[in-house]
PDB file of N, CA and C in Angstrom:
ATOM      1  N   MET A   1     -37.853 -68.889  85.842  1.00 61.00           N
ATOM      2  CA  MET A   1     -38.414 -67.825  86.673  1.00 61.00           C
ATOM      3  C   MET A   1     -39.453 -68.408  87.625  1.00 61.00           C
ATOM      4  N   ALA A   2     -39.469 -67.909  88.814  1.00 83.00           N
ATOM      5  CA  ALA A   2     -40.391 -68.432  89.819  1.00 83.00           C
ATOM      6  C   ALA A   2     -41.819 -67.960  89.556  1.00 83.00           C
ATOM      7  N   VAL A   3     -42.749 -68.712  90.091  1.00 96.00           N
ATOM      8  CA  VAL A   3     -44.151 -68.326  90.032  1.00 96.00           C
ATOM      9  C   VAL A   3     -44.384 -67.277  91.123  1.00 96.00           C
ATOM     10  N   LEU A   4     -45.015 -66.183  90.746  1.00 97.00           N
ATOM     11  CA  LEU A   4     -45.261 -65.101  91.699  1.00 97.00           C
ATOM     12  C   LEU A   4     -46.459 -65.411  92.585  1.00 97.00           C
ATOM     13  N   LYS A   5     -46.402 -64.958  93.815  1.00 97.00           N
ATOM     14  CA  LYS A   5     -47.573 -65.023  94.684  1.00 97.00           C
ATOM     15  C   LYS A   5     -48.311 -63.704  94.498  1.00 97.00           C
ATOM     16  N   ILE A   6     -49.515 -63.774  93.965  1.00 98.00           N
ATOM     17  CA  ILE A   6     -50.279 -62.565  93.656  1.00 98.00           C
ATOM     18  C   ILE A   6     -51.259 -62.259  94.787  1.00 98.00           C
ATOM     19  N   THR A   7     -51.215 -61.005  95.230  1.00 98.00           N
ATOM     20  CA  THR A   7     -52.106 -60.538  96.294  1.00 98.00           C
ATOM     21  C   THR A   7     -52.801 -59.268  95.800  1.00 98.00           C
ATOM     22  N   GLU A   8     -53.767 -58.795  96.551  1.00 97.00           N
ATOM     23  CA  GLU A   8     -54.412 -57.533  96.169  1.00 97.00           C
ATOM     24  C   GLU A   8     -53.387 -56.403  96.138  1.00 97.00           C
ATOM     25  N   GLU A   9     -52.365 -56.488  97.010  1.00 97.00           N
ATOM     26  CA  GLU A   9     -51.348 -55.435  97.091  1.00 97.00           C
ATOM     27  C   GLU A   9     -50.495 -55.360  95.823  1.00 97.00           C
ATOM     28  N   ASN A  10     -50.099 -56.526  95.266  1.00 98.00           N
ATOM     29  CA  ASN A  10     -49.192 -56.483  94.104  1.00 98.00           C
ATOM     30  C   ASN A  10     -49.899 -56.738  92.774  1.00 98.00           C
ATOM     31  N   PHE A  11     -51.208 -56.940  92.796  1.00 98.00           N
ATOM     32  CA  PHE A  11     -51.953 -57.294  91.584  1.00 98.00           C
ATOM     33  C   PHE A  11     -51.766 -56.268  90.465  1.00 98.00           C
ATOM     34  N   LYS A  12     -51.928 -54.990  90.800  1.00 97.00           N
ATOM     35  CA  LYS A  12     -51.843 -53.953  89.769  1.00 97.00           C
ATOM     36  C   LYS A  12     -50.456 -53.955  89.112  1.00 97.00           C
ATOM     37  N   ALA A  13     -49.409 -53.961  89.929  1.00 97.00           N
ATOM     38  CA  ALA A  13     -48.045 -53.892  89.400  1.00 97.00           C
ATOM     39  C   ALA A  13     -47.660 -55.152  88.626  1.00 97.00           C
ATOM     40  N   GLU A  14     -47.982 -56.323  89.188  1.00 97.00           N
ATOM     41  CA  GLU A  14     -47.518 -57.580  88.583  1.00 97.00           C
ATOM     42  C   GLU A  14     -48.397 -58.060  87.427  1.00 97.00           C
ATOM     43  N   VAL A  15     -49.694 -57.745  87.463  1.00 97.00           N
ATOM     44  CA  VAL A  15     -50.615 -58.267  86.449  1.00 97.00           C
ATOM     45  C   VAL A  15     -51.058 -57.179  85.479  1.00 97.00           C
ATOM     46  N   LEU A  16     -51.695 -56.148  85.999  1.00 97.00           N
ATOM     47  CA  LEU A  16     -52.274 -55.125  85.121  1.00 97.00           C
ATOM     48  C   LEU A  16     -51.218 -54.324  84.372  1.00 97.00           C
ATOM     49  N   GLU A  17     -50.050 -54.121  84.988  1.00 97.00           N
ATOM     50  CA  GLU A  17     -49.013 -53.295  84.356  1.00 97.00           C
ATOM     51  C   GLU A  17     -47.895 -54.131  83.744  1.00 97.00           C
ATOM     52  N   SER A  18     -48.096 -55.440  83.652  1.00 96.00           N
ATOM     53  CA  SER A  18     -47.065 -56.311  83.086  1.00 96.00           C
ATOM     54  C   SER A  18     -46.926 -56.083  81.587  1.00 96.00           C
ATOM     55  N   GLY A  19     -45.697 -56.116  81.109  1.00 95.00           N
ATOM     56  CA  GLY A  19     -45.452 -55.985  79.680  1.00 95.00           C
ATOM     57  C   GLY A  19     -45.700 -57.290  78.928  1.00 95.00           C
ATOM     58  N   LYS A  20     -45.861 -58.381  79.661  1.00 96.00           N
ATOM     59  CA  LYS A  20     -46.094 -59.696  79.048  1.00 96.00           C
ATOM     60  C   LYS A  20     -47.482 -60.187  79.446  1.00 96.00           C
ATOM     61  N   PRO A  21     -48.006 -61.179  78.723  1.00 97.00           N
ATOM     62  CA  PRO A  21     -49.234 -61.827  79.204  1.00 97.00           C
ATOM     63  C   PRO A  21     -48.979 -62.430  80.585  1.00 97.00           C
ATOM     64  N   VAL A  22     -50.006 -62.483  81.408  1.00 98.00           N
ATOM     65  CA  VAL A  22     -49.892 -63.040  82.751  1.00 98.00           C
ATOM     66  C   VAL A  22     -50.934 -64.139  82.909  1.00 98.00           C
ATOM     67  N   LEU A  23     -50.474 -65.337  83.285  1.00 98.00           N
ATOM     68  CA  LEU A  23     -51.397 -66.441  83.544  1.00 98.00           C
ATOM     69  C   LEU A  23     -51.493 -66.626  85.047  1.00 98.00           C
ATOM     70  N   LEU A  24     -52.716 -66.467  85.574  1.00 98.00           N
ATOM     71  CA  LEU A  24     -52.939 -66.628  87.010  1.00 98.00           C
ATOM     72  C   LEU A  24     -53.653 -67.940  87.292  1.00 98.00           C
ATOM     73  N   ASP A  25     -53.198 -68.603  88.330  1.00 98.00           N
ATOM     74  CA  ASP A  25     -53.805 -69.843  88.806  1.00 98.00           C
ATOM     75  C   ASP A  25     -54.513 -69.523  90.121  1.00 98.00           C
ATOM     76  N   PHE A  26     -55.854 -69.523  90.097  1.00 98.00           N
ATOM     77  CA  PHE A  26     -56.637 -69.334  91.322  1.00 98.00           C
ATOM     78  C   PHE A  26     -56.809 -70.712  91.944  1.00 98.00           C
ATOM     79  N   TRP A  27     -56.339 -70.884  93.182  1.00 98.00           N
ATOM     80  CA  TRP A  27     -56.260 -72.206  93.789  1.00 98.00           C
ATOM     81  C   TRP A  27     -56.468 -72.125  95.302  1.00 98.00           C
ATOM     82  N   ALA A  28     -56.498 -73.304  95.958  1.00 98.00           N
ATOM     83  CA  ALA A  28     -56.544 -73.386  97.419  1.00 98.00           C
ATOM     84  C   ALA A  28     -55.829 -74.664  97.853  1.00 98.00           C
ATOM     85  N   THR A  29     -55.316 -74.647  99.075  1.00 97.00           N
ATOM     86  CA  THR A  29     -54.543 -75.788  99.578  1.00 97.00           C
ATOM     87  C   THR A  29     -55.380 -77.054  99.695  1.00 97.00           C
ATOM     88  N   TRP A  30     -56.680 -76.916  99.965  1.00 97.00           N
ATOM     89  CA  TRP A  30     -57.560 -78.067 100.198  1.00 97.00           C
ATOM     90  C   TRP A  30     -58.158 -78.640  98.919  1.00 97.00           C
ATOM     91  N   CYS A  31     -57.826 -78.068  97.785  1.00 97.00           N
ATOM     92  CA  CYS A  31     -58.445 -78.449  96.506  1.00 97.00           C
ATOM     93  C   CYS A  31     -57.595 -79.505  95.793  1.00 97.00           C
ATOM     94  N   GLY A  32     -58.140 -80.711  95.627  1.00 97.00           N
ATOM     95  CA  GLY A  32     -57.419 -81.813  94.978  1.00 97.00           C
ATOM     96  C   GLY A  32     -56.940 -81.498  93.568  1.00 97.00           C
ATOM     97  N   PRO A  33     -57.855 -81.077  92.671  1.00 97.00           N
ATOM     98  CA  PRO A  33     -57.422 -80.741  91.307  1.00 97.00           C
ATOM     99  C   PRO A  33     -56.376 -79.627  91.273  1.00 97.00           C
ATOM    100  N   CYS A  34     -56.434 -78.713  92.266  1.00 97.00           N
ATOM    101  CA  CYS A  34     -55.426 -77.642  92.342  1.00 97.00           C
ATOM    102  C   CYS A  34     -54.051 -78.236  92.621  1.00 97.00           C
ATOM    103  N   GLN A  35     -54.011 -79.264  93.455  1.00 97.00           N
ATOM    104  CA  GLN A  35     -52.737 -79.922  93.777  1.00 97.00           C
ATOM    105  C   GLN A  35     -52.163 -80.612  92.543  1.00 97.00           C
ATOM    106  N   MET A  36     -53.043 -81.114  91.673  1.00 97.00           N
ATOM    107  CA  MET A  36     -52.584 -81.722  90.412  1.00 97.00           C
ATOM    108  C   MET A  36     -52.101 -80.637  89.443  1.00 97.00           C
ATOM    109  N   GLN A  37     -52.808 -79.498  89.414  1.00 98.00           N
ATOM    110  CA  GLN A  37     -52.466 -78.417  88.483  1.00 98.00           C
ATOM    111  C   GLN A  37     -51.151 -77.755  88.856  1.00 98.00           C
ATOM    112  N   GLY A  38     -50.866 -77.665  90.157  1.00 97.00           N
ATOM    113  CA  GLY A  38     -49.681 -76.954  90.642  1.00 97.00           C
ATOM    114  C   GLY A  38     -48.384 -77.301  89.937  1.00 97.00           C
ATOM    115  N   PRO A  39     -47.978 -78.589  89.927  1.00 97.00           N
ATOM    116  CA  PRO A  39     -46.703 -78.950  89.287  1.00 97.00           C
ATOM    117  C   PRO A  39     -46.690 -78.664  87.783  1.00 97.00           C
ATOM    118  N   VAL A  40     -47.837 -78.819  87.120  1.00 97.00           N
ATOM    119  CA  VAL A  40     -47.935 -78.536  85.683  1.00 97.00           C
ATOM    120  C   VAL A  40     -47.759 -77.029  85.456  1.00 97.00           C
ATOM    121  N   PHE A  41     -48.378 -76.238  86.326  1.00 97.00           N
ATOM    122  CA  PHE A  41     -48.281 -74.788  86.249  1.00 97.00           C
ATOM    123  C   PHE A  41     -46.831 -74.346  86.442  1.00 97.00           C
ATOM    124  N   GLU A  42     -46.147 -74.963  87.432  1.00 96.00           N
ATOM    125  CA  GLU A  42     -44.732 -74.649  87.703  1.00 96.00           C
ATOM    126  C   GLU A  42     -43.871 -74.986  86.483  1.00 96.00           C
ATOM    127  N   GLU A  43     -44.151 -76.127  85.875  1.00 96.00           N
ATOM    128  CA  GLU A  43     -43.390 -76.557  84.694  1.00 96.00           C
ATOM    129  C   GLU A  43     -43.604 -75.570  83.546  1.00 96.00           C
ATOM    130  N   ALA A  44     -44.844 -75.150  83.346  1.00 97.00           N
ATOM    131  CA  ALA A  44     -45.152 -74.172  82.301  1.00 97.00           C
ATOM    132  C   ALA A  44     -44.409 -72.868  82.569  1.00 97.00           C
ATOM    133  N   ALA A  45     -44.364 -72.458  83.836  1.00 96.00           N
ATOM    134  CA  ALA A  45     -43.681 -71.212  84.202  1.00 96.00           C
ATOM    135  C   ALA A  45     -42.197 -71.279  83.843  1.00 96.00           C
ATOM    136  N   GLU A  46     -41.580 -72.438  84.109  1.00 96.00           N
ATOM    137  CA  GLU A  46     -40.156 -72.594  83.772  1.00 96.00           C
ATOM    138  C   GLU A  46     -39.948 -72.571  82.270  1.00 96.00           C
ATOM    139  N   LYS A  47     -40.809 -73.286  81.561  1.00 95.00           N
ATOM    140  CA  LYS A  47     -40.658 -73.470  80.122  1.00 95.00           C
ATOM    141  C   LYS A  47     -40.990 -72.200  79.332  1.00 95.00           C
ATOM    142  N   LEU A  48     -41.966 -71.421  79.828  1.00 95.00           N
ATOM    143  CA  LEU A  48     -42.501 -70.309  79.044  1.00 95.00           C
ATOM    144  C   LEU A  48     -42.232 -68.934  79.665  1.00 95.00           C
ATOM    145  N   SER A  49     -41.257 -68.856  80.574  1.00 93.00           N
ATOM    146  CA  SER A  49     -41.021 -67.595  81.289  1.00 93.00           C
ATOM    147  C   SER A  49     -40.620 -66.449  80.352  1.00 93.00           C
ATOM    148  N   ASP A  50     -40.117 -66.778  79.163  1.00 94.00           N
ATOM    149  CA  ASP A  50     -39.766 -65.723  78.207  1.00 94.00           C
ATOM    150  C   ASP A  50     -41.006 -65.146  77.526  1.00 94.00           C
ATOM    151  N   LYS A  51     -42.113 -65.898  77.540  1.00 96.00           N
ATOM    152  CA  LYS A  51     -43.331 -65.474  76.836  1.00 96.00           C
ATOM    153  C   LYS A  51     -44.402 -64.897  77.758  1.00 96.00           C
ATOM    154  N   ALA A  52     -44.379 -65.304  79.045  1.00 97.00           N
ATOM    155  CA  ALA A  52     -45.449 -64.879  79.942  1.00 97.00           C
ATOM    156  C   ALA A  52     -44.971 -64.873  81.391  1.00 97.00           C
ATOM    157  N   VAL A  53     -45.757 -64.210  82.222  1.00 97.00           N
ATOM    158  CA  VAL A  53     -45.533 -64.190  83.666  1.00 97.00           C
ATOM    159  C   VAL A  53     -46.559 -65.144  84.285  1.00 97.00           C
ATOM    160  N   PHE A  54     -46.148 -65.874  85.304  1.00 98.00           N
ATOM    161  CA  PHE A  54     -47.041 -66.844  85.951  1.00 98.00           C
ATOM    162  C   PHE A  54     -47.227 -66.460  87.411  1.00 98.00           C
ATOM    163  N   GLY A  55     -48.473 -66.470  87.861  1.00 98.00           N
ATOM    164  CA  GLY A  55     -48.753 -66.123  89.244  1.00 98.00           C
ATOM    165  C   GLY A  55     -49.844 -67.002  89.816  1.00 98.00           C
ATOM    166  N   LYS A  56     -49.803 -67.177  91.137  1.00 98.00           N
ATOM    167  CA  LYS A  56     -50.814 -67.973  91.825  1.00 98.00           C
ATOM    168  C   LYS A  56     -51.563 -67.094  92.816  1.00 98.00           C
ATOM    169  N   VAL A  57     -52.883 -67.273  92.848  1.00 98.00           N
ATOM    170  CA  VAL A  57     -53.736 -66.525  93.774  1.00 98.00           C
ATOM    171  C   VAL A  57     -54.416 -67.548  94.683  1.00 98.00           C
ATOM    172  N   ASN A  58     -54.087 -67.507  95.961  1.00 98.00           N
ATOM    173  CA  ASN A  58     -54.740 -68.385  96.929  1.00 98.00           C
ATOM    174  C   ASN A  58     -56.096 -67.766  97.257  1.00 98.00           C
ATOM    175  N   VAL A  59     -57.192 -68.451  96.856  1.00 98.00           N
ATOM    176  CA  VAL A  59     -58.527 -67.861  97.001  1.00 98.00           C
ATOM    177  C   VAL A  59     -58.936 -67.704  98.461  1.00 98.00           C
ATOM    178  N   ASP A  60     -58.342 -68.488  99.358  1.00 98.00           N
ATOM    179  CA  ASP A  60     -58.649 -68.334 100.782  1.00 98.00           C
ATOM    180  C   ASP A  60     -58.000 -67.081 101.355  1.00 98.00           C
ATOM    181  N   GLU A  61     -56.824 -66.739 100.828  1.00 98.00           N
ATOM    182  CA  GLU A  61     -56.103 -65.556 101.314  1.00 98.00           C
ATOM    183  C   GLU A  61     -56.518 -64.291 100.570  1.00 98.00           C
ATOM    184  N   GLU A  62     -57.004 -64.456  99.330  1.00 97.00           N
ATOM    185  CA  GLU A  62     -57.358 -63.305  98.490  1.00 97.00           C
ATOM    186  C   GLU A  62     -58.780 -63.445  97.929  1.00 97.00           C
ATOM    187  N   PRO A  63     -59.792 -63.517  98.807  1.00 97.00           N
ATOM    188  CA  PRO A  63     -61.164 -63.711  98.314  1.00 97.00           C
ATOM    189  C   PRO A  63     -61.638 -62.557  97.434  1.00 97.00           C
ATOM    190  N   GLY A  64     -61.109 -61.361  97.661  1.00 97.00           N
ATOM    191  CA  GLY A  64     -61.504 -60.204  96.857  1.00 97.00           C
ATOM    192  C   GLY A  64     -61.144 -60.362  95.389  1.00 97.00           C
ATOM    193  N   LEU A  65     -59.932 -60.861  95.129  1.00 97.00           N
ATOM    194  CA  LEU A  65     -59.503 -61.068  93.737  1.00 97.00           C
ATOM    195  C   LEU A  65     -60.333 -62.164  93.083  1.00 97.00           C
ATOM    196  N   ALA A  66     -60.587 -63.243  93.818  1.00 97.00           N
ATOM    197  CA  ALA A  66     -61.394 -64.339  93.275  1.00 97.00           C
ATOM    198  C   ALA A  66     -62.782 -63.816  92.904  1.00 97.00           C
ATOM    199  N   GLN A  67     -63.368 -63.009  93.786  1.00 97.00           N
ATOM    200  CA  GLN A  67     -64.696 -62.451  93.544  1.00 97.00           C
ATOM    201  C   GLN A  67     -64.678 -61.490  92.357  1.00 97.00           C
ATOM    202  N   GLN A  68     -63.643 -60.668  92.290  1.00 97.00           N
ATOM    203  CA  GLN A  68     -63.527 -59.672  91.221  1.00 97.00           C
ATOM    204  C   GLN A  68     -63.556 -60.326  89.839  1.00 97.00           C
ATOM    205  N   PHE A  69     -62.985 -61.528  89.723  1.00 96.00           N
ATOM    206  CA  PHE A  69     -62.918 -62.190  88.422  1.00 96.00           C
ATOM    207  C   PHE A  69     -63.894 -63.355  88.302  1.00 96.00           C
ATOM    208  N   GLY A  70     -64.862 -63.398  89.210  1.00 96.00           N
ATOM    209  CA  GLY A  70     -65.940 -64.379  89.110  1.00 96.00           C
ATOM    210  C   GLY A  70     -65.484 -65.813  89.237  1.00 96.00           C
ATOM    211  N   VAL A  71     -64.451 -66.058  90.034  1.00 97.00           N
ATOM    212  CA  VAL A  71     -63.952 -67.415  90.209  1.00 97.00           C
ATOM    213  C   VAL A  71     -64.912 -68.175  91.128  1.00 97.00           C
ATOM    214  N   MET A  72     -65.625 -69.161  90.536  1.00 95.00           N
ATOM    215  CA  MET A  72     -66.618 -69.927  91.284  1.00 95.00           C
ATOM    216  C   MET A  72     -66.098 -71.303  91.674  1.00 95.00           C
ATOM    217  N   SER A  73     -65.265 -71.879  90.815  1.00 96.00           N
ATOM    218  CA  SER A  73     -64.685 -73.176  91.143  1.00 96.00           C
ATOM    219  C   SER A  73     -63.199 -73.122  90.831  1.00 96.00           C
ATOM    220  N   ILE A  74     -62.448 -73.964  91.505  1.00 97.00           N
ATOM    221  CA  ILE A  74     -61.002 -73.934  91.341  1.00 97.00           C
ATOM    222  C   ILE A  74     -60.497 -75.335  91.001  1.00 97.00           C
ATOM    223  N   PRO A  75     -59.376 -75.469  90.318  1.00 98.00           N
ATOM    224  CA  PRO A  75     -58.562 -74.339  89.842  1.00 98.00           C
ATOM    225  C   PRO A  75     -59.215 -73.599  88.676  1.00 98.00           C
ATOM    226  N   THR A  76     -59.035 -72.296  88.659  1.00 98.00           N
ATOM    227  CA  THR A  76     -59.404 -71.467  87.515  1.00 98.00           C
ATOM    228  C   THR A  76     -58.143 -70.751  87.072  1.00 98.00           C
ATOM    229  N   LEU A  77     -57.851 -70.845  85.788  1.00 98.00           N
ATOM    230  CA  LEU A  77     -56.696 -70.150  85.215  1.00 98.00           C
ATOM    231  C   LEU A  77     -57.229 -68.993  84.375  1.00 98.00           C
ATOM    232  N   ILE A  78     -56.696 -67.804  84.624  1.00 98.00           N
ATOM    233  CA  ILE A  78     -57.120 -66.640  83.840  1.00 98.00           C
ATOM    234  C   ILE A  78     -55.887 -66.014  83.207  1.00 98.00           C
ATOM    235  N   LEU A  79     -55.960 -65.825  81.894  1.00 98.00           N
ATOM    236  CA  LEU A  79     -54.867 -65.186  81.159  1.00 98.00           C
ATOM    237  C   LEU A  79     -55.188 -63.709  80.964  1.00 98.00           C
ATOM    238  N   PHE A  80     -54.263 -62.869  81.389  1.00 98.00           N
ATOM    239  CA  PHE A  80     -54.408 -61.422  81.219  1.00 98.00           C
ATOM    240  C   PHE A  80     -53.487 -60.963  80.108  1.00 98.00           C
ATOM    241  N   ARG A  81     -54.041 -60.175  79.184  1.00 96.00           N
ATOM    242  CA  ARG A  81     -53.236 -59.531  78.147  1.00 96.00           C
ATOM    243  C   ARG A  81     -53.518 -58.034  78.224  1.00 96.00           C
ATOM    244  N   ASP A  82     -52.471 -57.234  78.248  1.00 95.00           N
ATOM    245  CA  ASP A  82     -52.610 -55.768  78.312  1.00 95.00           C
ATOM    246  C   ASP A  82     -53.534 -55.345  79.450  1.00 95.00           C
ATOM    247  N   GLY A  83     -53.413 -56.017  80.591  1.00 94.00           N
ATOM    248  CA  GLY A  83     -54.168 -55.618  81.768  1.00 94.00           C
ATOM    249  C   GLY A  83     -55.624 -56.056  81.792  1.00 94.00           C
ATOM    250  N   LYS A  84     -56.040 -56.859  80.802  1.00 96.00           N
ATOM    251  CA  LYS A  84     -57.434 -57.317  80.762  1.00 96.00           C
ATOM    252  C   LYS A  84     -57.499 -58.837  80.763  1.00 96.00           C
ATOM    253  N   ALA A  85     -58.516 -59.382  81.424  1.00 96.00           N
ATOM    254  CA  ALA A  85     -58.727 -60.831  81.411  1.00 96.00           C
ATOM    255  C   ALA A  85     -59.133 -61.229  79.993  1.00 96.00           C
ATOM    256  N   ALA A  86     -58.299 -62.049  79.340  1.00 96.00           N
ATOM    257  CA  ALA A  86     -58.523 -62.394  77.940  1.00 96.00           C
ATOM    258  C   ALA A  86     -59.058 -63.810  77.773  1.00 96.00           C
ATOM    259  N   ASP A  87     -58.748 -64.688  78.699  1.00 95.00           N
ATOM    260  CA  ASP A  87     -59.112 -66.095  78.570  1.00 95.00           C
ATOM    261  C   ASP A  87     -59.273 -66.714  79.945  1.00 95.00           C
ATOM    262  N   THR A  88     -60.248 -67.588  80.102  1.00 96.00           N
ATOM    263  CA  THR A  88     -60.459 -68.266  81.380  1.00 96.00           C
ATOM    264  C   THR A  88     -60.600 -69.764  81.138  1.00 96.00           C
ATOM    265  N   MET A  89     -59.917 -70.563  81.952  1.00 96.00           N
ATOM    266  CA  MET A  89     -60.014 -72.028  81.874  1.00 96.00           C
ATOM    267  C   MET A  89     -60.304 -72.545  83.287  1.00 96.00           C
ATOM    268  N   VAL A  90     -61.336 -73.361  83.403  1.00 97.00           N
ATOM    269  CA  VAL A  90     -61.701 -73.906  84.711  1.00 97.00           C
ATOM    270  C   VAL A  90     -61.349 -75.385  84.755  1.00 97.00           C
ATOM    271  N   GLY A  91     -60.816 -75.838  85.886  1.00 97.00           N
ATOM    272  CA  GLY A  91     -60.452 -77.245  86.032  1.00 97.00           C
ATOM    273  C   GLY A  91     -58.996 -77.484  85.686  1.00 97.00           C
ATOM    274  N   PHE A  92     -58.608 -78.753  85.729  1.00 97.00           N
ATOM    275  CA  PHE A  92     -57.224 -79.140  85.447  1.00 97.00           C
ATOM    276  C   PHE A  92     -56.922 -79.031  83.959  1.00 97.00           C
ATOM    277  N   HIS A  93     -55.745 -78.531  83.628  1.00 97.00           N
ATOM    278  CA  HIS A  93     -55.311 -78.428  82.231  1.00 97.00           C
ATOM    279  C   HIS A  93     -53.865 -78.896  82.104  1.00 97.00           C
ATOM    280  N   PRO A  94     -53.597 -79.783  81.118  1.00 97.00           N
ATOM    281  CA  PRO A  94     -52.226 -80.265  80.908  1.00 97.00           C
ATOM    282  C   PRO A  94     -51.330 -79.166  80.326  1.00 97.00           C
ATOM    283  N   LEU A  95     -50.047 -79.414  80.382  1.00 97.00           N
ATOM    284  CA  LEU A  95     -49.040 -78.462  79.929  1.00 97.00           C
ATOM    285  C   LEU A  95     -49.311 -77.977  78.500  1.00 97.00           C
ATOM    286  N   GLU A  96     -49.688 -78.885  77.603  1.00 97.00           N
ATOM    287  CA  GLU A  96     -49.914 -78.519  76.194  1.00 97.00           C
ATOM    288  C   GLU A  96     -50.976 -77.431  76.086  1.00 97.00           C
ATOM    289  N   GLU A  97     -52.031 -77.521  76.895  1.00 96.00           N
ATOM    290  CA  GLU A  97     -53.104 -76.513  76.832  1.00 96.00           C
ATOM    291  C   GLU A  97     -52.616 -75.164  77.348  1.00 96.00           C
ATOM    292  N   LEU A  98     -51.764 -75.204  78.376  1.00 96.00           N
ATOM    293  CA  LEU A  98     -51.224 -73.938  78.896  1.00 96.00           C
ATOM    294  C   LEU A  98     -50.329 -73.290  77.838  1.00 96.00           C
ATOM    295  N   GLU A  99     -49.545 -74.130  77.147  1.00 96.00           N
ATOM    296  CA  GLU A  99     -48.684 -73.598  76.075  1.00 96.00           C
ATOM    297  C   GLU A  99     -49.523 -72.966  74.969  1.00 96.00           C
ATOM    298  N   LYS A 100     -50.627 -73.640  74.611  1.00 95.00           N
ATOM    299  CA  LYS A 100     -51.489 -73.148  73.531  1.00 95.00           C
ATOM    300  C   LYS A 100     -52.135 -71.819  73.872  1.00 95.00           C
ATOM    301  N   ILE A 101     -52.648 -71.694  75.097  1.00 94.00           N
ATOM    302  CA  ILE A 101     -53.352 -70.462  75.467  1.00 94.00           C
ATOM    303  C   ILE A 101     -52.386 -69.274  75.476  1.00 94.00           C
ATOM    304  N   ILE A 102     -51.133 -69.517  75.849  1.00 94.00           N
ATOM    305  CA  ILE A 102     -50.150 -68.424  75.877  1.00 94.00           C
ATOM    306  C   ILE A 102     -49.680 -68.091  74.457  1.00 94.00           C
ATOM    307  N   ALA A 103     -49.610 -69.087  73.598  1.00 91.00           N
ATOM    308  CA  ALA A 103     -49.156 -68.867  72.218  1.00 91.00           C
ATOM    309  C   ALA A 103     -50.192 -68.135  71.368  1.00 91.00           C
ATOM    310  N   LYS A 104     -51.451 -68.184  71.765  1.00 86.00           N
ATOM    311  CA  LYS A 104     -52.533 -67.566  70.978  1.00 86.00           C
ATOM    312  C   LYS A 104     -52.276 -66.113  70.654  1.00 86.00           C
TER     313      LYS A 104
END
């Protein structure tokens, strides 16, 4: 399953109303660690699409969402369960950590 592009317009439907946990990657094109996280995030999305939904939020295009969830540095990964932010990870994280946070 592809990684969704999350915007303020689709946030409620894709994240808050999702029947599965949703892992969001808050990132930007100019961010080095974000470029490292991207391929790992894509791999996790392919591997774990049966367990969770994966979405990316470009903080330059969606500053409101970044502000709403207190994203101060990127990449920041936020896991939503039942429409609520349940877990936050800042910085680069390997595939194993993404698997663990979703399995919790």
